[in-house]
Amino acid sequence: MEVKIQTGEITTTAAEAVVLFHFEGDVNLLHATATVNTITGSIVSRVIEAGDFRGEHLENMILFTKGSAPIERILLIGLGKKENFTAQTLREAMAQALKTLRDRRQPRAVLPIPFDPEFPLDMEESAETCVLGGILGLYQFTELLTRDREKIKDFHLLTIVSGRKTKPLARGVDRAKAVAAGIHLARDLVTLPSNQATPAFLAKRARDVAAQAGMGFKLIREPEAKKLGMGAFLAVAQGSEEPGLIAVMDYQPSKKKSPPVILVGKGITFDSGGISIKPAKDMDKMKHDMAGSAAVIGTMQTIAALSLPVRVVAIIPFTENLPSGKAYKPGDVIRSLSGLTIEVINTDAEGRMILADALTYAGRYKPQAIIDLATLTGACIVALGDNVAGLFSNDDQLQTRLQAAAEESGERVWPLPLWDSYLESMKSDVADLKNVDGRKAGAITAAIFLKQFVPQSTPWAHLDIAGCAWEDKGSALVPKGASGMGVHLLVRLLQSWKPLDEGHK
Ligand code: BES
Ligand code: MN
Ligand code: ZN
């Protein structure tokens, strides 16, 4: 979708369609809605007064102006009750609006901003929110379809019309485009099947993003990983014919090297479970077990596009988890990069194995903070459902910031505990740790396992995105499939990044 900004009055703008909003139960129309209502013989207020249109969230109705105005049709969208309004309400409403138009093969529309002098968001926020919501809702992955391509519907052009200065609008639009591009990159990478999105393919995509933004980049290949002593990562990689790779992207906004924030993403390009093989049902979905890595790559692209003033390093281990004659096996004892030995109880707990070494490796950068994203446990889905990420942190301030960022981005995170008492059950008779305890508190014990590999006294947070990385049904902002979970959240977090207070807990 292309976005244009045009100075002018909505009353004199010729357009095929205009998008207008209305709050449920509001006795007044929003100013922009009222303006169009006046020149079109009150067709908007009439459907509201008659009770045909109530303004419930995502309710939508198309009205033809029948030549009364240079605008041919009005798409009226409900915002729900005013007291429940957040930016997410508007993102979803705009997604709904543009999808409605696309489905009716109406590929162009205008949008007047500001909506109203009293509107809860200013012009810049309104533009950003609408454009981001619109683009996210319109996402479709059609790359691999070869038949009936002419039937694919698209929405082409949104023109924001404003009688006021357009600088803030342009800022909002640019930011939305940068965030949406990062989310869509993540969605594309997650959607691509594992025969295409191999470790080598994803590492190359990471390299391309780094090169385009002038970031530092390096690849740790298996021989080097071996030299370093990354036994936990290599144990998982050894079962696959595709060589495992660790990509390191280094976004450094100023010449002076400062301690980075480190992002770690789980990049299992296919998780069969390994020797502890998964059931066939839904195994195809395990192509999305690299969603953490995709979110990290998308985030890196966006923060560079926004020129954020904080150094961010991404450490992304990529490998498949497959059974083979060379695969690691239950009972094997592995020496990790940290020196801790791990008894493999279940080869399907592979995510924590590769993350363990990535977290230890992160310590070399003396980071201000480490945040990892991983489709780590089915248990997290049992605990929190499909749309919520489990949030674990050893630092209250970092946790609070992540919660605030999620509040803004409209993604959902919920804190779970990291008490040391959970560690007891992770102890092995033959090694320092088992990679799995029983079924109880599975998301927490996985996080407790990771915590053992976090460099001493480094603020760290872990997001278990097993449930929310993939949308089974589809929602206003997330068409069925890959969600891009984490990108918007991390961008919001890093956008306002300040050093954390010392002495975290
Ligand atoms: N990648 C899976 C977790 C997962 C499950 C992600 C469903 C997305 C949707 C992970 O590697 C895994 O297999 N976890 C096991 C851990 C168990 C062996 C302790 C699980 O959750 O069953
Ligand atoms: Mn697994
Ligand atoms: Zn996995």
PDB file of N, CA and C and ligand atoms in Angstrom, residues 266 271 278 286 288-289 346 348-352 375-379 381 436 466, ligand 1:
ATOM      1  N   LYS A 266      15.332 -17.360  19.164  1.00  0.00           N
ATOM      2  CA  LYS A 266      15.389 -18.797  18.860  1.00  0.00           C
ATOM      3  C   LYS A 266      15.146 -19.009  17.372  1.00  0.00           C
ATOM      4  N   ASP A 271      11.292 -27.864  13.898  1.00  0.00           N
ATOM      5  CA  ASP A 271      11.405 -28.635  15.135  1.00  0.00           C
ATOM      6  C   ASP A 271      10.579 -29.913  15.023  1.00  0.00           C
ATOM      7  N   LYS A 278       8.071 -35.612  17.728  1.00  0.00           N
ATOM      8  CA  LYS A 278       6.718 -35.102  17.977  1.00  0.00           C
ATOM      9  C   LYS A 278       5.697 -35.942  17.208  1.00  0.00           C
ATOM     10  N   MET A 286       5.599 -26.545  13.010  1.00  0.00           N
ATOM     11  CA  MET A 286       6.913 -26.337  13.637  1.00  0.00           C
ATOM     12  C   MET A 286       7.933 -25.679  12.705  1.00  0.00           C
ATOM     13  N   HIS A 288       7.463 -22.739  12.226  1.00  0.00           N
ATOM     14  CA  HIS A 288       7.470 -21.400  12.836  1.00  0.00           C
ATOM     15  C   HIS A 288       8.312 -21.322  14.112  1.00  0.00           C
ATOM     16  N   ASP A 289       9.120 -22.352  14.347  1.00  0.00           N
ATOM     17  CA  ASP A 289       9.907 -22.382  15.579  1.00  0.00           C
ATOM     18  C   ASP A 289      11.118 -21.437  15.517  1.00  0.00           C
ATOM     19  N   ASN A 346      15.108 -34.908  27.079  1.00  0.00           N
ATOM     20  CA  ASN A 346      14.187 -34.894  25.948  1.00  0.00           C
ATOM     21  C   ASN A 346      14.792 -34.022  24.852  1.00  0.00           C
ATOM     22  N   ASP A 348      13.405 -32.834  22.428  1.00  0.00           N
ATOM     23  CA  ASP A 348      12.447 -31.828  21.972  1.00  0.00           C
ATOM     24  C   ASP A 348      12.570 -30.535  22.779  1.00  0.00           C
ATOM     25  N   ALA A 349      13.349 -30.562  23.848  1.00  0.00           N
ATOM     26  CA  ALA A 349      13.626 -29.317  24.575  1.00  0.00           C
ATOM     27  C   ALA A 349      14.917 -28.732  24.003  1.00  0.00           C
ATOM     28  N   GLU A 350      14.896 -28.502  22.701  1.00  0.00           N
ATOM     29  CA  GLU A 350      16.101 -28.082  21.973  1.00  0.00           C
ATOM     30  C   GLU A 350      16.306 -26.569  22.025  1.00  0.00           C
ATOM     31  N   GLY A 351      15.197 -25.841  22.178  1.00  0.00           N
ATOM     32  CA  GLY A 351      15.298 -24.378  22.143  1.00  0.00           C
ATOM     33  C   GLY A 351      16.203 -23.867  23.251  1.00  0.00           C
ATOM     34  N   ARG A 352      16.002 -24.424  24.450  1.00  0.00           N
ATOM     35  CA  ARG A 352      16.801 -23.973  25.595  1.00  0.00           C
ATOM     36  C   ARG A 352      18.275 -24.344  25.423  1.00  0.00           C
ATOM     37  N   THR A 375       9.927 -19.306  20.794  1.00  0.00           N
ATOM     38  CA  THR A 375       8.762 -20.200  20.826  1.00  0.00           C
ATOM     39  C   THR A 375       9.199 -21.409  21.641  1.00  0.00           C
ATOM     40  N   LEU A 376       9.212 -21.226  22.960  1.00  0.00           N
ATOM     41  CA  LEU A 376       9.969 -22.183  23.784  1.00  0.00           C
ATOM     42  C   LEU A 376       9.158 -23.369  24.295  1.00  0.00           C
ATOM     43  N   THR A 377       7.939 -23.113  24.785  1.00  0.00           N
ATOM     44  CA  THR A 377       7.216 -24.237  25.410  1.00  0.00           C
ATOM     45  C   THR A 377       5.719 -24.268  25.091  1.00  0.00           C
ATOM     46  N   GLY A 378       5.229 -25.469  24.842  1.00  0.00           N
ATOM     47  CA  GLY A 378       3.786 -25.673  24.752  1.00  0.00           C
ATOM     48  C   GLY A 378       3.141 -25.335  26.088  1.00  0.00           C
ATOM     49  N   ALA A 379       3.891 -25.511  27.168  1.00  0.00           N
ATOM     50  CA  ALA A 379       3.350 -25.238  28.506  1.00  0.00           C
ATOM     51  C   ALA A 379       2.959 -23.772  28.668  1.00  0.00           C
ATOM     52  N   ILE A 381       1.617 -21.994  26.381  1.00  0.00           N
ATOM     53  CA  ILE A 381       0.293 -21.878  25.750  1.00  0.00           C
ATOM     54  C   ILE A 381      -0.778 -22.403  26.705  1.00  0.00           C
ATOM     55  N   VAL A 436      15.174 -30.970  30.997  1.00  0.00           N
ATOM     56  CA  VAL A 436      13.724 -31.007  31.194  1.00  0.00           C
ATOM     57  C   VAL A 436      13.402 -31.570  32.562  1.00  0.00           C
ATOM     58  N   ALA A 466       5.594 -18.888  22.288  1.00  0.00           N
ATOM     59  CA  ALA A 466       5.085 -20.109  21.638  1.00  0.00           C
ATOM     60  C   ALA A 466       3.631 -19.945  21.184  1.00  0.00           C
TER      61      ALA A 466
HETATM   62  N1  BES B   1       9.072 -25.435  19.795  1.00  0.00           N
HETATM   63  C1  BES B   1       8.511 -26.172  20.861  1.00  0.00           C
HETATM   64  C2  BES B   1       7.475 -25.383  21.651  1.00  0.00           C
HETATM   65  C3  BES B   1       6.223 -24.986  20.902  1.00  0.00           C
HETATM   66  C4  BES B   1       5.077 -25.749  21.021  1.00  0.00           C
HETATM   67  C5  BES B   1       6.187 -23.829  20.166  1.00  0.00           C
HETATM   68  C6  BES B   1       3.931 -25.362  20.358  1.00  0.00           C
HETATM   69  C7  BES B   1       5.035 -23.445  19.507  1.00  0.00           C
HETATM   70  C8  BES B   1       3.909 -24.204  19.616  1.00  0.00           C
HETATM   71  C9  BES B   1       9.623 -26.586  21.825  1.00  0.00           C
HETATM   72  O1  BES B   1      10.860 -26.825  21.271  1.00  0.00           O
HETATM   73  C10 BES B   1       9.193 -27.858  22.460  1.00  0.00           C
HETATM   74  O2  BES B   1       9.100 -28.839  21.781  1.00  0.00           O
HETATM   75  N2  BES B   1       8.944 -27.812  23.756  1.00  0.00           N
HETATM   76  C11 BES B   1       8.538 -28.965  24.470  1.00  0.00           C
HETATM   77  C12 BES B   1       9.299 -28.992  25.748  1.00  0.00           C
HETATM   78  C13 BES B   1       9.154 -30.263  26.489  1.00  0.00           C
HETATM   79  C14 BES B   1       9.895 -31.388  25.773  1.00  0.00           C
HETATM   80  C15 BES B   1       9.705 -30.094  27.872  1.00  0.00           C
HETATM   81  C16 BES B   1       7.044 -28.834  24.733  1.00  0.00           C
HETATM   82  O3  BES B   1       6.566 -27.728  24.963  1.00  0.00           O
HETATM   83  O4  BES B   1       6.358 -29.849  24.649  1.00  0.00           O
END
